[in-house]
mmCIF file of C-alpha atoms in Angstrom:
data_model
loop_
_atom_site.group_PDB
_atom_site.id
_atom_site.type_symbol
_atom_site.label_atom_id
_atom_site.label_comp_id
_atom_site.label_asym_id
_atom_site.label_seq_id
_atom_site.Cartn_x
_atom_site.Cartn_y
_atom_site.Cartn_z
ATOM 1 C CA MET M 1 63.537 13.136 64.581
ATOM 2 C CA PHE M 2 64.456 16.794 62.906
ATOM 3 C CA TYR M 3 63.721 19.999 63.545
ATOM 4 C CA VAL M 4 61.297 21.758 61.520
ATOM 5 C CA GLN M 5 60.672 25.805 60.859
ATOM 6 C CA SER M 6 57.110 25.551 59.171
ATOM 7 C CA TYR M 7 55.183 27.795 57.165
ATOM 8 C CA ILE M 8 51.349 27.936 55.332
ATOM 9 C CA SER M 9 52.261 28.474 51.321
ATOM 10 C CA ASN M 10 48.814 30.154 51.306
ATOM 11 C CA VAL M 11 47.687 29.506 47.716
ATOM 12 C CA SER M 12 45.163 32.416 45.414
ATOM 13 C CA PHE M 13 44.180 32.395 42.532
ATOM 14 C CA PRO M 14 44.400 35.249 39.495
ATOM 15 C CA THR M 15 42.949 38.500 39.643
ATOM 16 C CA THR M 16 42.518 38.961 36.286
ATOM 17 C CA LEU M 17 41.872 37.790 32.659
ATOM 18 C CA ALA M 18 45.463 38.042 31.298
ATOM 19 C CA GLU M 19 46.113 35.991 33.844
ATOM 20 C CA VAL M 20 43.608 33.763 33.365
ATOM 21 C CA TYR M 21 44.580 33.630 29.812
ATOM 22 C CA ASP M 22 48.680 32.814 30.166
ATOM 23 C CA PHE M 23 48.496 29.485 33.150
ATOM 24 C CA ALA M 24 44.636 28.881 31.297
ATOM 25 C CA ARG M 25 46.319 24.803 31.248
ATOM 26 C CA SER M 26 47.755 25.079 34.565
ATOM 27 C CA PHE M 27 47.302 27.562 36.968
ATOM 28 C CA ASN M 28 49.009 26.972 40.172
ATOM 29 C CA LEU M 29 46.836 24.848 42.130
ATOM 30 C CA GLU M 30 47.380 22.561 39.186
ATOM 31 C CA ALA M 31 51.214 22.487 38.864
ATOM 32 C CA LEU M 32 51.364 21.425 42.242
ATOM 33 C CA LEU M 33 48.928 18.389 41.539
ATOM 34 C CA GLY M 34 50.915 17.628 38.148
ATOM 35 C CA CYS M 35 48.013 17.682 36.486
ATOM 36 C CA ASP M 36 48.539 18.181 32.409
ATOM 37 C CA PHE M 37 45.349 19.062 30.886
ATOM 38 C CA ASP M 38 46.486 19.073 27.476
ATOM 39 C CA ARG M 39 46.532 15.373 27.998
ATOM 40 C CA ILE M 40 43.696 14.854 30.674
ATOM 41 C CA GLU M 41 45.808 13.271 33.366
ATOM 42 C CA PHE M 42 48.186 13.353 36.777
ATOM 43 C CA ASP M 43 52.139 13.657 36.004
ATOM 44 C CA TYR M 44 53.486 13.240 39.599
ATOM 45 C CA GLU M 45 56.830 13.341 37.570
ATOM 46 C CA LYS M 46 56.169 17.003 35.855
ATOM 47 C CA ARG M 47 54.843 18.528 39.460
ATOM 48 C CA ILE M 48 56.526 22.701 40.768
ATOM 49 C CA ASN M 49 59.532 22.399 42.069
ATOM 50 C CA SER M 50 59.949 25.226 43.458
ATOM 51 C CA TRP M 51 57.037 27.670 45.124
ATOM 52 C CA THR M 52 57.705 31.161 46.523
ATOM 53 C CA ALA M 53 58.798 30.939 49.719
ATOM 54 C CA PRO M 54 59.606 33.055 53.204
ATOM 55 C CA LYS M 55 63.951 34.082 52.521
ATOM 56 C CA TRP M 56 64.152 33.379 55.971
ATOM 57 C CA CYS M 57 63.611 29.406 55.521
ATOM 58 C CA LYS M 58 65.846 26.820 55.467
ATOM 59 C CA LYS M 59 66.455 22.917 53.481
ATOM 60 C CA ASP M 60 64.022 20.462 55.341
ATOM 61 C CA ASP M 61 62.428 23.147 56.544
ATOM 62 C CA ILE M 62 57.940 21.811 55.728
ATOM 63 C CA VAL M 63 55.522 23.722 53.437
ATOM 64 C CA PHE M 64 51.694 23.328 53.761
ATOM 65 C CA PHE M 65 50.005 24.039 50.866
ATOM 66 C CA MET M 66 46.714 25.447 50.947
ATOM 67 C CA HIS M 67 44.256 26.964 48.280
ATOM 68 C CA ALA M 68 43.377 30.458 49.828
ATOM 69 C CA LYS M 69 39.533 30.754 50.636
ATOM 70 C CA THR M 70 38.954 34.217 48.734
ATOM 71 C CA ALA M 71 40.345 32.233 45.292
ATOM 72 C CA PHE M 72 36.208 31.010 45.315
ATOM 73 C CA GLN M 73 35.799 35.433 45.099
ATOM 74 C CA LYS M 74 38.111 35.792 42.377
ATOM 75 C CA ILE M 75 36.850 32.647 40.110
ATOM 76 C CA THR M 76 33.675 34.004 40.029
ATOM 77 C CA ARG M 77 33.995 37.504 39.236
ATOM 78 C CA LEU M 78 36.013 36.499 36.358
ATOM 79 C CA ARG M 79 33.684 34.614 34.792
ATOM 80 C CA LYS M 80 31.495 37.544 34.588
ATOM 81 C CA GLN M 81 33.972 39.639 33.258
ATOM 82 C CA LEU M 82 34.900 36.882 31.136
ATOM 83 C CA LEU M 83 31.103 36.890 29.813
ATOM 84 C CA SER M 84 30.225 40.289 29.578
ATOM 85 C CA GLU M 85 33.229 41.007 27.399
ATOM 86 C CA ARG M 86 33.131 38.327 25.471
ATOM 87 C CA SER M 87 33.349 40.280 21.869
ATOM 88 C CA ASN M 88 36.997 41.108 23.155
ATOM 89 C CA TYR M 89 38.657 37.493 22.975
ATOM 90 C CA THR M 90 38.244 35.569 19.591
ATOM 91 C CA ASN M 91 35.942 32.140 19.926
ATOM 92 C CA ASP M 92 39.285 30.003 20.469
ATOM 93 C CA GLU M 93 40.693 32.299 23.989
ATOM 94 C CA PHE M 94 37.263 32.616 24.932
ATOM 95 C CA TRP M 95 36.537 29.004 26.122
ATOM 96 C CA LEU M 96 40.228 28.354 26.054
ATOM 97 C CA MET M 97 39.456 30.680 30.030
ATOM 98 C CA MET M 98 36.548 29.781 30.411
ATOM 99 C CA ASN M 99 37.214 26.094 29.663
ATOM 100 C CA ALA M 100 40.121 27.183 32.962
ATOM 101 C CA LEU M 101 37.356 29.259 35.045
ATOM 102 C CA ILE M 102 34.715 25.818 35.156
ATOM 103 C CA ARG M 103 37.851 23.605 36.149
ATOM 104 C CA ALA M 104 39.228 25.866 38.682
ATOM 105 C CA LYS M 105 35.899 25.751 40.240
ATOM 106 C CA LYS M 106 36.222 22.469 40.030
ATOM 107 C CA LEU M 107 39.437 22.315 41.810
ATOM 108 C CA TYR M 108 38.134 24.952 44.936
ATOM 109 C CA SER M 109 35.138 22.378 45.688
ATOM 110 C CA ILE M 110 38.002 19.857 46.583
ATOM 111 C CA TYR M 111 40.321 22.142 47.904
ATOM 112 C CA GLY M 112 39.000 25.665 48.293
ATOM 113 C CA GLY M 113 39.835 26.478 52.024
ATOM 114 C CA LYS M 114 41.726 23.375 52.885
ATOM 115 C CA ILE M 115 45.681 22.712 52.990
ATOM 116 C CA PHE M 116 46.073 19.634 51.274
ATOM 117 C CA ALA M 117 49.620 19.719 50.897
ATOM 118 C CA ILE M 118 52.993 19.542 52.494
ATOM 119 C CA GLY M 119 56.402 19.767 50.347
ATOM 120 C CA ARG M 120 60.195 19.678 51.549
ATOM 121 C CA ILE M 121 62.662 22.756 51.426
ATOM 122 C CA SER M 122 65.484 20.874 49.115
ATOM 123 C CA GLY M 123 67.573 23.403 48.866
ATOM 124 C CA GLU M 124 68.888 27.491 49.606
ATOM 125 C CA VAL M 125 66.281 30.370 48.668
ATOM 126 C CA GLU M 126 67.022 32.188 45.555
ATOM 127 C CA TYR M 127 65.231 35.842 44.699
ATOM 128 C CA ASP M 128 64.729 36.332 41.259
ATOM 129 C CA PRO M 129 65.450 39.763 39.269
ATOM 130 C CA SER M 130 62.233 38.120 37.232
ATOM 131 C CA ASP M 131 60.063 42.498 36.881
ATOM 132 C CA ILE M 132 57.096 40.457 35.556
ATOM 133 C CA GLU M 133 54.236 40.871 38.312
ATOM 134 C CA TYR M 134 51.220 38.152 38.666
ATOM 135 C CA HIS M 135 49.127 37.690 41.757
ATOM 136 C CA TRP M 136 51.491 36.424 44.635
ATOM 137 C CA LYS M 137 53.707 39.344 44.558
ATOM 138 C CA SER M 138 57.018 37.397 45.500
ATOM 139 C CA ASN M 139 60.189 37.323 44.254
ATOM 140 C CA ILE M 140 62.118 35.206 46.351
ATOM 141 C CA TYR M 141 62.531 30.989 45.470
ATOM 142 C CA ALA M 142 63.009 27.693 47.389
ATOM 143 C CA PRO M 143 63.071 24.723 45.543
ATOM 144 C CA ILE M 144 60.766 22.330 46.836
ATOM 145 C CA ASP M 145 60.964 17.908 46.563
ATOM 146 C CA SER M 146 58.379 15.218 47.899
ATOM 147 C CA ILE M 147 55.542 17.089 48.004
ATOM 148 C CA PHE M 148 52.729 14.352 48.997
ATOM 149 C CA LEU M 149 48.575 15.466 48.554
ATOM 150 C CA LEU M 150 46.685 15.057 52.055
ATOM 151 C CA GLU M 151 43.778 11.958 51.249
ATOM 152 C CA ASN M 152 41.622 14.493 53.580
ATOM 153 C CA PRO M 153 42.651 18.008 53.176
ATOM 154 C CA ILE M 154 42.486 19.804 56.558
ATOM 155 C CA ASP M 155 39.532 22.703 56.121
ATOM 156 C CA ILE M 156 40.827 26.044 57.471
ATOM 157 C CA SER M 157 37.381 26.069 60.134
ATOM 158 C CA GLU M 158 39.590 22.980 61.999
ATOM 159 C CA PHE M 159 42.621 25.380 62.777
ATOM 160 C CA ASN M 160 40.785 28.817 61.921
ATOM 161 C CA GLN M 161 41.015 29.883 66.076
ATOM 162 C CA LYS M 162 44.366 29.038 66.787
ATOM 163 C CA ILE M 163 45.898 30.107 63.727
ATOM 164 C CA ILE M 164 45.852 33.108 61.564
ATOM 165 C CA ILE M 165 45.413 32.917 57.947
ATOM 166 C CA SER M 166 47.804 36.535 56.964
ATOM 167 C CA ARG M 167 45.856 38.767 54.330
ATOM 168 C CA GLN M 168 48.493 40.617 53.939
ATOM 169 C CA SER M 169 51.285 37.851 52.280
ATOM 170 C CA SER M 170 50.879 33.907 51.105
ATOM 171 C CA ILE M 171 53.006 32.871 53.528
ATOM 172 C CA THR M 172 52.307 32.300 57.276
ATOM 173 C CA PRO M 173 54.398 31.393 59.594
ATOM 174 C CA LEU M 174 54.390 28.441 61.850
ATOM 175 C CA PHE M 175 56.924 27.946 65.002
ATOM 176 C CA GLY M 176 56.595 25.312 68.334
ATOM 177 C CA GLU M 177 52.834 24.539 69.213
ATOM 178 C CA ASP M 178 51.529 26.159 66.195
ATOM 179 C CA PHE M 179 53.121 23.515 63.868
ATOM 180 C CA GLU M 180 52.464 20.770 66.459
ATOM 181 C CA PHE M 181 48.758 21.291 66.453
ATOM 182 C CA VAL M 182 49.314 21.665 62.580
ATOM 183 C CA LYS M 183 50.738 18.190 62.549
ATOM 184 C CA ASN M 184 49.099 16.037 64.986
ATOM 185 C CA LEU M 185 45.715 17.674 63.105
ATOM 186 C CA ILE M 186 46.738 16.461 59.432
ATOM 187 C CA LEU M 187 47.696 13.043 61.117
ATOM 188 C CA SER M 188 44.993 12.024 63.116
ATOM 189 C CA LYS M 189 42.798 12.374 59.632
ATOM 190 C CA ASN M 190 45.362 11.174 57.408
ATOM 191 C CA THR M 191 47.622 7.345 58.166
ATOM 192 C CA VAL M 192 49.617 8.241 54.554
ATOM 193 C CA VAL M 193 52.345 10.823 54.893
ATOM 194 C CA GLU M 194 55.942 11.166 55.044
ATOM 195 C CA ASP M 195 58.858 9.744 56.708
ATOM 196 C CA TYR M 196 60.454 13.152 56.536
ATOM 197 C CA PHE M 197 56.372 14.995 58.034
ATOM 198 C CA LEU M 198 56.022 12.494 61.181
ATOM 199 C CA ASN M 199 59.711 12.795 62.267
ATOM 200 C CA SER M 200 59.664 16.670 62.014
ATOM 201 C CA VAL M 201 59.872 17.803 65.193
ATOM 202 C CA ALA M 202 59.165 21.684 65.743
ATOM 203 C CA GLU M 203 61.641 22.925 68.979
ATOM 204 C CA PRO M 204 61.603 26.268 70.939
ATOM 205 C CA MET M 205 64.596 28.010 70.694
ATOM 206 C CA PRO M 206 66.217 27.972 75.025
ATOM 207 C CA LEU M 207 67.131 31.087 74.215
ATOM 208 C CA SER M 208 67.223 32.959 77.488
ATOM 209 C CA LYS M 209 69.399 29.725 78.650
ATOM 210 C CA ILE M 210 72.365 31.524 76.356
ATOM 211 C CA SER M 211 75.582 32.032 77.773
ATOM 212 C CA ASP M 212 79.444 33.284 77.226
ATOM 213 C CA ASP M 213 79.963 29.660 77.753
ATOM 214 C CA ASN M 214 77.389 27.829 76.032
ATOM 215 C CA TRP M 215 76.435 30.111 73.210
ATOM 216 C CA ILE M 216 78.340 27.762 70.218
ATOM 217 C CA GLU M 217 76.665 24.729 71.710
ATOM 218 C CA ILE M 218 73.241 25.819 71.778
ATOM 219 C CA VAL M 219 73.286 28.402 68.749
ATOM 220 C CA ASN M 220 74.916 26.417 65.948
ATOM 221 C CA ARG M 221 71.998 23.930 66.357
ATOM 222 C CA TYR M 222 68.932 26.243 66.426
ATOM 223 C CA ARG M 223 71.115 28.751 63.917
ATOM 224 C CA ARG M 224 69.079 27.959 60.576
ATOM 225 C CA SER M 225 65.549 28.890 63.087
ATOM 226 C CA PHE M 226 66.046 32.512 63.075
ATOM 227 C CA PHE M 227 63.631 34.505 60.832
ATOM 228 C CA LEU M 228 64.210 37.920 61.524
ATOM 229 C CA GLU M 229 67.977 39.082 61.673
ATOM 230 C CA THR M 230 68.059 40.616 64.627
ATOM 231 C CA GLN M 231 67.808 37.233 65.934
ATOM 232 C CA PHE M 232 69.982 35.995 64.247
ATOM 233 C CA ARG M 233 72.812 39.322 65.070
ATOM 234 C CA THR M 234 71.813 39.083 69.250
ATOM 235 C CA PHE M 235 71.967 35.300 69.602
ATOM 236 C CA TYR M 236 74.763 34.571 67.650
ATOM 237 C CA VAL M 237 76.840 37.725 65.744
ATOM 238 C CA ASN M 238 77.544 39.499 68.184
ATOM 239 C CA ARG M 239 79.436 36.862 70.463
ATOM 240 C CA LEU M 240 81.074 35.401 66.869
ATOM 241 C CA LEU M 241 82.227 38.595 65.861
ATOM 242 C CA LYS M 242 83.362 39.838 69.474
ATOM 243 C CA TYR M 243 85.669 36.690 69.150
ATOM 244 C CA LEU M 244 86.699 37.534 65.187
ATOM 245 C CA GLY M 245 87.776 41.144 65.666
ATOM 246 C CA ASP M 246 91.212 42.654 67.705
ATOM 247 C CA LEU M 247 88.855 44.175 70.859
ATOM 248 C CA LYS M 248 85.237 43.651 71.688
ATOM 249 C CA THR M 249 83.851 46.379 70.463
ATOM 250 C CA ILE M 250 81.420 46.253 67.855
ATOM 251 C CA TYR M 251 80.351 49.101 65.860
ATOM 252 C CA LYS M 252 76.738 49.020 64.556
ATOM 253 C CA GLU M 253 74.844 50.572 62.275
ATOM 254 C CA CYS M 254 77.261 52.263 60.427
ATOM 255 C CA PRO M 255 77.321 55.422 58.295
ATOM 256 C CA CYS M 256 79.191 55.144 55.534
ATOM 257 C CA LYS M 257 80.333 58.461 52.913
ATOM 258 C CA LYS M 258 81.036 59.474 49.820
ATOM 259 C CA LYS M 259 80.926 62.570 48.508
ATOM 260 C CA ARG M 260 77.839 62.928 45.705
ATOM 261 C CA SER M 261 76.336 59.904 47.239
ATOM 262 C CA LYS M 262 74.755 59.446 50.640
ATOM 263 C CA ALA M 263 75.290 57.946 53.072
ATOM 264 C CA THR M 264 74.667 53.297 53.589
ATOM 265 C CA PHE M 265 74.516 51.868 56.524
ATOM 266 C CA VAL M 266 76.464 49.068 56.801
ATOM 267 C CA ASP M 267 75.750 46.906 60.036
ATOM 268 C CA ASN M 268 78.634 45.833 61.704
ATOM 269 C CA VAL M 269 82.606 46.990 62.113
ATOM 270 C CA ILE M 270 85.387 45.368 64.096
ATOM 271 C CA LYS M 271 88.629 45.917 63.847
ATOM 272 C CA LEU M 272 90.832 43.173 62.428
ATOM 273 C CA ASN M 273 94.349 43.336 62.361
ATOM 274 C CA ASP M 274 94.513 46.943 62.722
ATOM 275 C CA LYS M 275 91.716 47.836 60.160
ATOM 276 C CA TYR M 276 88.137 48.544 60.555
ATOM 277 C CA LEU M 277 86.966 45.925 58.528
ATOM 278 C CA PRO M 278 82.150 46.313 57.580
ATOM 279 C CA VAL M 279 80.002 43.893 58.022
ATOM 280 C CA GLU M 280 76.845 42.492 57.036
ATOM 281 C CA ILE M 281 74.456 40.536 58.105
ATOM 282 C CA LYS M 282 72.075 38.498 56.099
ATOM 283 C CA LEU M 283 69.299 35.327 57.404
ATOM 284 C CA SER M 284 70.955 34.026 53.530
ATOM 285 C CA VAL M 285 72.652 35.661 50.809
ATOM 286 C CA SER M 286 71.000 33.653 48.158
ATOM 287 C CA ALA M 287 67.734 35.746 48.968
ATOM 288 C CA GLU M 288 69.212 38.909 48.227
ATOM 289 C CA ARG M 289 68.480 41.947 45.720
ATOM 290 C CA ASP M 290 71.350 42.781 44.305
ATOM 291 C CA ILE M 291 73.947 42.277 47.187
ATOM 292 C CA PHE M 292 76.533 42.897 45.216
ATOM 293 C CA ALA M 293 75.516 46.694 44.641
ATOM 294 C CA GLN M 294 74.773 47.098 48.591
ATOM 295 C CA LEU M 295 78.493 46.150 49.554
ATOM 296 C CA GLU M 296 80.264 48.393 46.970
ATOM 297 C CA SER M 297 78.192 50.728 49.152
ATOM 298 C CA TYR M 298 80.331 49.615 52.425
ATOM 299 C CA CYS M 299 83.847 50.060 49.887
ATOM 300 C CA GLY M 300 86.492 53.171 48.908
ATOM 301 C CA LEU M 301 84.769 54.971 51.488
ATOM 302 C CA ASP M 302 86.189 59.342 52.174
ATOM 303 C CA THR M 303 84.373 58.511 56.054
ATOM 304 C CA LEU M 304 83.726 55.587 57.916
ATOM 305 C CA ILE M 305 81.530 56.732 61.576
ATOM 306 C CA LEU M 306 81.396 54.662 64.800
ATOM 307 C CA ASP M 307 79.840 55.202 67.337
ATOM 308 C CA GLY M 308 77.667 58.442 65.629
ATOM 309 C CA LYS M 309 80.192 60.601 65.884
ATOM 310 C CA ARG M 310 84.056 59.352 65.819
ATOM 311 C CA ASP M 311 85.116 59.983 61.667
ATOM 312 C CA VAL M 312 87.585 57.417 60.376
ATOM 313 C CA HIS M 313 89.134 58.199 57.438
ATOM 314 C CA ASP M 314 93.011 55.541 57.943
ATOM 315 C CA ASN M 315 92.930 52.462 58.749
ATOM 316 C CA VAL M 316 89.255 51.432 57.362
ATOM 317 C CA CYS M 317 89.644 48.192 54.581
ATOM 318 C CA SER M 318 88.015 50.331 51.698
ATOM 319 C CA ASN M 319 88.317 47.567 48.894
ATOM 320 C CA ASN M 320 86.510 44.548 51.500
ATOM 321 C CA VAL M 321 83.135 43.274 53.117
ATOM 322 C CA LEU M 322 82.898 40.377 55.756
ATOM 323 C CA VAL M 323 79.359 38.571 55.351
ATOM 324 C CA ILE M 324 77.903 36.058 57.789
ATOM 325 C CA ASP M 325 74.226 34.893 56.827
ATOM 326 C CA THR M 326 71.917 31.395 58.904
ATOM 327 C CA GLU M 327 75.061 28.562 56.895
ATOM 328 C CA ASN M 328 78.081 30.566 55.376
ATOM 329 C CA VAL M 329 81.366 33.491 55.878
ATOM 330 C CA TYR M 330 81.383 34.987 53.082
ATOM 331 C CA ILE M 331 84.823 37.611 51.804
ATOM 332 C CA TYR M 332 83.332 40.682 49.418
ATOM 333 C CA SER M 333 85.802 41.803 46.737
ATOM 334 C CA SER M 334 85.481 45.327 45.704
ATOM 335 C CA PRO M 335 88.299 44.668 42.406
ATOM 336 C CA ASP M 336 86.996 41.964 42.016
ATOM 337 C CA LYS M 337 82.903 42.627 42.205
ATOM 338 C CA SER M 338 83.128 38.979 43.520
ATOM 339 C CA LEU M 339 81.772 37.328 46.579
ATOM 340 C CA LYS M 340 83.771 34.466 47.780
ATOM 341 C CA LYS M 341 82.579 31.590 50.006
ATOM 342 C CA ILE M 342 85.322 31.260 52.773
ATOM 343 C CA TYR M 343 83.266 29.598 56.014
ATOM 344 C CA ASP M 344 80.867 26.903 56.663
ATOM 345 C CA LEU M 345 79.224 27.900 60.067
ATOM 346 C CA ASN M 346 78.445 24.646 60.371
ATOM 347 C CA ASP M 347 82.015 24.149 61.223
ATOM 348 C CA ILE M 348 82.760 26.345 63.966
ATOM 349 C CA GLN M 349 82.174 23.681 67.286
ATOM 350 C CA SER M 350 85.140 25.989 69.454
ATOM 351 C CA TYR M 351 87.219 29.322 70.143
ATOM 352 C CA GLU M 352 89.855 27.210 68.016
ATOM 353 C CA ASP M 353 87.806 27.152 64.833
ATOM 354 C CA ILE M 354 86.892 30.650 65.482
ATOM 355 C CA SER M 355 90.197 31.667 65.694
ATOM 356 C CA VAL M 356 90.813 29.251 62.220
ATOM 357 C CA LEU M 357 88.651 31.904 61.225
ATOM 358 C CA ARG M 358 89.898 34.742 61.841
ATOM 359 C CA CYS M 359 93.006 33.702 60.035
ATOM 360 C CA MET M 360 91.425 32.743 57.147
ATOM 361 C CA ILE M 361 89.283 36.277 56.839
ATOM 362 C CA ILE M 362 92.887 38.574 57.339
ATOM 363 C CA GLU M 363 93.904 36.560 54.876
ATOM 364 C CA GLU M 364 91.422 37.853 52.379
ATOM 365 C CA LEU M 365 91.503 41.017 53.369
ATOM 366 C CA GLN M 366 93.197 43.285 49.824
ATOM 367 C CA ASP M 367 94.758 46.882 50.594
#
C-alpha cells in the first residue's frame, strides 16, 4: 500500500479569444489526453508531463483530472464573441479559432463536469517565474507521470453532495475519507486502472498520539502529508529545533531589522553553538518564489528581536539561515548567495541522528 495525498485538478477553458488563439491547436484538456489535431490522432507519448499543483503535494501523490463544468459557458460565450467580431480577424485566424471552439464543445460533451483521468506526481513542485498570465493563474507546477484515462468518467453529480469543488482555485484537496470515497466510486465503474492508484491509501495522521517519546517515528511517516506550514512546525520542526539548539527555547516570528529597510519576520530563532541562528520553515523550498531575497533579508542584521521585546545585537549569525522543508535541511550562505542541502530528513531516525545534524550545521556556519 502507498500512503498518499490527493487533489482534484479542475481543468478549465480559456477566458478570452486571445487565449483561444494561443491554444487553438491543443487546449489543456487535449494536452492531457495526448491529442495531436495537426495529425488528427492521439499520441500518448506526447501527453503533457507538467501541470499546475498545490505547493504541498509530494512525489507519488495522486491527481484527479476533471474538466470544469463551467467550461461550457465559456465556450458558448467565446463562440458568440468570435462571430460578432469576425471582421477583426483574417479568414485563417477565424477558422483556426472556430474549429477549435467546435472541437472544444465536442470534447465537453464527453468530459465536461467529469473526472476523466488520474495521474501521479513524479517529482518536486517548482515555482515558474514566468509573468505570462493565463486563465489558470498559478505559477506552481509539478511533474506528473503515468496519466491514464477512465473508461467511464465520473460525473460531478455523483460526488458533489460530499465534496465541494473549489470555486476560488483549480485545486480541490482530497484527504482521508474524501479520497477513499472518490477512489471507491471510480473503482466501482472502472476495472482497468494503474496499480499505483489501486494500491493507494489515504490514512489520517494520528496527531493526537504524538509525544516526545514517539514523534520521530510517527511524524517521519506522515511528514510529507502536512499541507500547512503550521502543521509542519507544530508537530515536527518545533521538536526538532529543541534538540538542535543549545537551549530548549525556540523564538518565534522574530523581527529582523536593517537600517533603511522595512523589518522582516523570520519563522524561528534558536541558539546554536552560543549564537542566535535564524530558521525559516517551508513546505517545499523549490516551490517558493524569490526565496533567496527572503533569506537574505535575515542576514547582516542590525537588530534581532526575541520574544517581541529583547533586542539582540551581538552573537547573531549574520551570514547564514537554517532552512527546513518537509524533505531536507539546508543552509543559506549570504556571502555565496547559495542554498546548500546538508541533510535528508528521512535520515533522522533517532536522537543520535539529530546530534549528527547539529554538528553538521555548526560546521557550515560562516562567521
